[in-house]
Coordinates of C-alpha atoms in Angstrom, one line a residue:
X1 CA 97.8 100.9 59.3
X2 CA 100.0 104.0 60.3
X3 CA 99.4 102.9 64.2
X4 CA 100.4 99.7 63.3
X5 CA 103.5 100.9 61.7
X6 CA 104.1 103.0 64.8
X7 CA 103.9 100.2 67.1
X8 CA 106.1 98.6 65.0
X9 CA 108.8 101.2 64.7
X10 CA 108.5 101.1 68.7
X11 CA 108.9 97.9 69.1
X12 CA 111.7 97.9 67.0
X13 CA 113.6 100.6 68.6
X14 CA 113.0 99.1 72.3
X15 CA 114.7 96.0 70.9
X16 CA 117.4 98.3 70.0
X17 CA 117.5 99.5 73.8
X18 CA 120.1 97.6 76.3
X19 CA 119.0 95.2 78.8
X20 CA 118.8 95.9 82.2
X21 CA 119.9 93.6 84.9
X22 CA 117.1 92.0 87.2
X23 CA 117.5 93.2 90.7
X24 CA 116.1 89.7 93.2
X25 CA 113.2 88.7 93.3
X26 CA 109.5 90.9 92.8
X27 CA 108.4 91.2 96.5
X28 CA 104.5 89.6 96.6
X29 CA 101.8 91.8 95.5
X30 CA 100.3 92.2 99.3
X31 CA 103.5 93.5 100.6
X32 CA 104.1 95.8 97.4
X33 CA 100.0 97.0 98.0
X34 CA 100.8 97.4 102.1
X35 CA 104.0 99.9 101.0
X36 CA 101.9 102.2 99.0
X37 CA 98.9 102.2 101.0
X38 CA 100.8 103.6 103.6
X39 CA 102.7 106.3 101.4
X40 CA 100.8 109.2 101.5
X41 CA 103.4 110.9 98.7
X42 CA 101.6 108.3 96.5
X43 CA 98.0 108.6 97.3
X44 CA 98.6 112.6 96.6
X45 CA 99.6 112.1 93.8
X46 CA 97.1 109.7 92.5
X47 CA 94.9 112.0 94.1
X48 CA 96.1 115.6 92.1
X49 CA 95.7 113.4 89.0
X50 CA 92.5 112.2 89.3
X51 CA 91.2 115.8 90.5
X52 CA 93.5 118.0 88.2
X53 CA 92.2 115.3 84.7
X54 CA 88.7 115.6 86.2
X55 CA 88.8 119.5 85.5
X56 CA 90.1 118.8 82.1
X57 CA 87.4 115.9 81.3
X58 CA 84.6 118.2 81.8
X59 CA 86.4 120.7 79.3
X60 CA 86.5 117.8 76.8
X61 CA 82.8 116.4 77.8
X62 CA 81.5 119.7 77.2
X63 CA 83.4 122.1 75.6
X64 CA 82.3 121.1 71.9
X65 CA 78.6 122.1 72.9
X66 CA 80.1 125.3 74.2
X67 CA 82.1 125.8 71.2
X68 CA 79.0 124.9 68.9
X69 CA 77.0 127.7 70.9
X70 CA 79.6 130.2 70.7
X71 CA 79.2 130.0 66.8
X72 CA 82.7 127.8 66.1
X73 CA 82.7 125.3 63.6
X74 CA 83.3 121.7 63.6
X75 CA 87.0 122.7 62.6
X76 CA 87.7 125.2 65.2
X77 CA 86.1 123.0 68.2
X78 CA 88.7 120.9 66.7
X79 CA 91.5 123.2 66.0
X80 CA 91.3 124.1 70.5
X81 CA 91.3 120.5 71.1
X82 CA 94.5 119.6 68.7
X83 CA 96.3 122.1 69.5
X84 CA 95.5 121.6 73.7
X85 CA 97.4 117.6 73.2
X86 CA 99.9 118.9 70.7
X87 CA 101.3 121.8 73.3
X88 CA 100.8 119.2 76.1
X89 CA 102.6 116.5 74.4
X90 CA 105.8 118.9 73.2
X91 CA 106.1 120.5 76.6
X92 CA 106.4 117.6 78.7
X93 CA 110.3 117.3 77.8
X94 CA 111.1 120.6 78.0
X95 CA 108.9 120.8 81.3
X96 CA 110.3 117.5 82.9
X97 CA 114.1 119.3 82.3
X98 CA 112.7 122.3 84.2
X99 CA 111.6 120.4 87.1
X100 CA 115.2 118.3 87.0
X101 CA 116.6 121.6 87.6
X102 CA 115.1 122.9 90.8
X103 CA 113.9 119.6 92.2
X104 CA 110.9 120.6 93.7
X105 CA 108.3 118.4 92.8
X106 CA 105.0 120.0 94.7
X107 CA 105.6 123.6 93.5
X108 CA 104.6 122.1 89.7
X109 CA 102.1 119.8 90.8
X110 CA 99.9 122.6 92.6
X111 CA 101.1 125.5 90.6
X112 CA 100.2 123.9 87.6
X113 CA 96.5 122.6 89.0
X114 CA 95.8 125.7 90.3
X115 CA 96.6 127.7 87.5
X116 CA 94.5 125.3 85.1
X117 CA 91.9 125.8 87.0
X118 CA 91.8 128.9 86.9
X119 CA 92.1 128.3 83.0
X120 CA 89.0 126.5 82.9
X121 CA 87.6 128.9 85.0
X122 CA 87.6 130.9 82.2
X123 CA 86.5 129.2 79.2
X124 CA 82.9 130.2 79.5
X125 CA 83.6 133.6 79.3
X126 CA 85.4 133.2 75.9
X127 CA 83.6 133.9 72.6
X128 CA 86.3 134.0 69.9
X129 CA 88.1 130.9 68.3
X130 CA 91.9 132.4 68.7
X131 CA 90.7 132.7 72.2
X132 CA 90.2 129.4 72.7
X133 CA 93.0 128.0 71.3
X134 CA 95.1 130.6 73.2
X135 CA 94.0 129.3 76.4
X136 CA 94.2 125.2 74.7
X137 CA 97.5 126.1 74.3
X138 CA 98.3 127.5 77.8
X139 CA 96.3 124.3 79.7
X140 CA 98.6 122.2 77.5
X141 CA 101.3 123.8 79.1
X142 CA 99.7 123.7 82.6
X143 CA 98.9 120.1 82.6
X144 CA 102.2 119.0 80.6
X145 CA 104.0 121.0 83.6
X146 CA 101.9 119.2 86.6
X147 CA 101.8 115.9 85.2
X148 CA 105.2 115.5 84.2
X149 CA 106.3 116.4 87.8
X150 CA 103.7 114.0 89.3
X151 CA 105.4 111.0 87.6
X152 CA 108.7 112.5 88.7
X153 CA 107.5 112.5 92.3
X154 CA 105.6 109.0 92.0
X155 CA 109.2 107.5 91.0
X156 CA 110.9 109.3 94.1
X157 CA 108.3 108.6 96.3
X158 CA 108.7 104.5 95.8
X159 CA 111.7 102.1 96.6
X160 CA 111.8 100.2 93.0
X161 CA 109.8 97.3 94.0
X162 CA 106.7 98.6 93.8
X163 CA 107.6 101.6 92.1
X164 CA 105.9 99.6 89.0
X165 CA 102.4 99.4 91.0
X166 CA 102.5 103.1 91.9
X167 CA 103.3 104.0 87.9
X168 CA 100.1 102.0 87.4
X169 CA 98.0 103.4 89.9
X170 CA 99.2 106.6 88.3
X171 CA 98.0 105.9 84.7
X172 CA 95.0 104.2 86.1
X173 CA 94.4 107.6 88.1
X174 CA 94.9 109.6 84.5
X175 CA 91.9 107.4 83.1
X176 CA 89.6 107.7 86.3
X177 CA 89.9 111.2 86.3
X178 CA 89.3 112.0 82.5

């Protein structure tokens, strides 16, 4: 019932929004495809996120077996994971302003992959609870920071016609990955 009422609420306030004017015609899916399969600022970028949310699938996949072995309980395993999407989901504002400000789109993307994997390097080697939601915290940051300039350079990498296709080769990517 509360998603419903979410949805709901969303749909509402996109009905709220103003409408945009239509810009000609859609160009035909074959010529939209032959753009982006020659864009190699595109296939990067499906390609970090596929690589960059394989690394954090395998921390989901396994890391409440780890957590179980470690001696944390249902809650804490929990507690990690909630509070990994909660930083990722508030940071992505703050981090797509950052990224507005310097314009660099690559330094994110890589920083921010590299430096989560070196965060995942390291959950094995943790033990503690506040440890683990430490370092939830700081791959929320990491992947909020990378993704967020991603889409950024998926939009700038695209002429608007089939700037809609990359997008959802983008979210398809997100999905393969994890």
């Amino acid at each position: 019932m509360t998603a419903g009422l979410l949805i709901a609420a969303a749909i509402g306030a996109g009905a709220l929004l103003p409408r945009s004017e239509r810009r000609g015609p859609a160009p035909a899916l074959g010529a939209a495809f032959a753009d982006l399969r020659r864009n190699p600022r595109v296939w990067a970028g499906w390609i970090a996120t596929v690589s960059g949310l394989a690394l954090w699938g395998a921390v989901l996949t396994f890391f409440p077996l780890l957590g179980h072995e470690r001696g944390l309980s249902p809650l804490d395993i929990g507690l990690v994971l909630g509070v990994q999407s909660l930083v990722n989901t508030l940071a992505r504002v703050p981090a797509g302003w950052l990224i507005d400000r310097n314009r660099a789109r690559c330094p994110w993307i890589v920083g921010g992959l590299l430096a989560a994997a070196l965060g995942t390097f390291v959950v094995p080697h943790l033990h503690r609870s506040a440890d683990f939601v430490l370092l939830g915290a700081l791959l929320g940051v990491l992947f909020a920071a990378a993704f967020v300039a991603v889409g950024a350079a998926l939009s700038e990498a695209t002429t608007p016609a089939p700037r809609g296709l990359a997008m959802g080769g983008y979210s398809t990517a997100i999905y393969v990955g994890l």
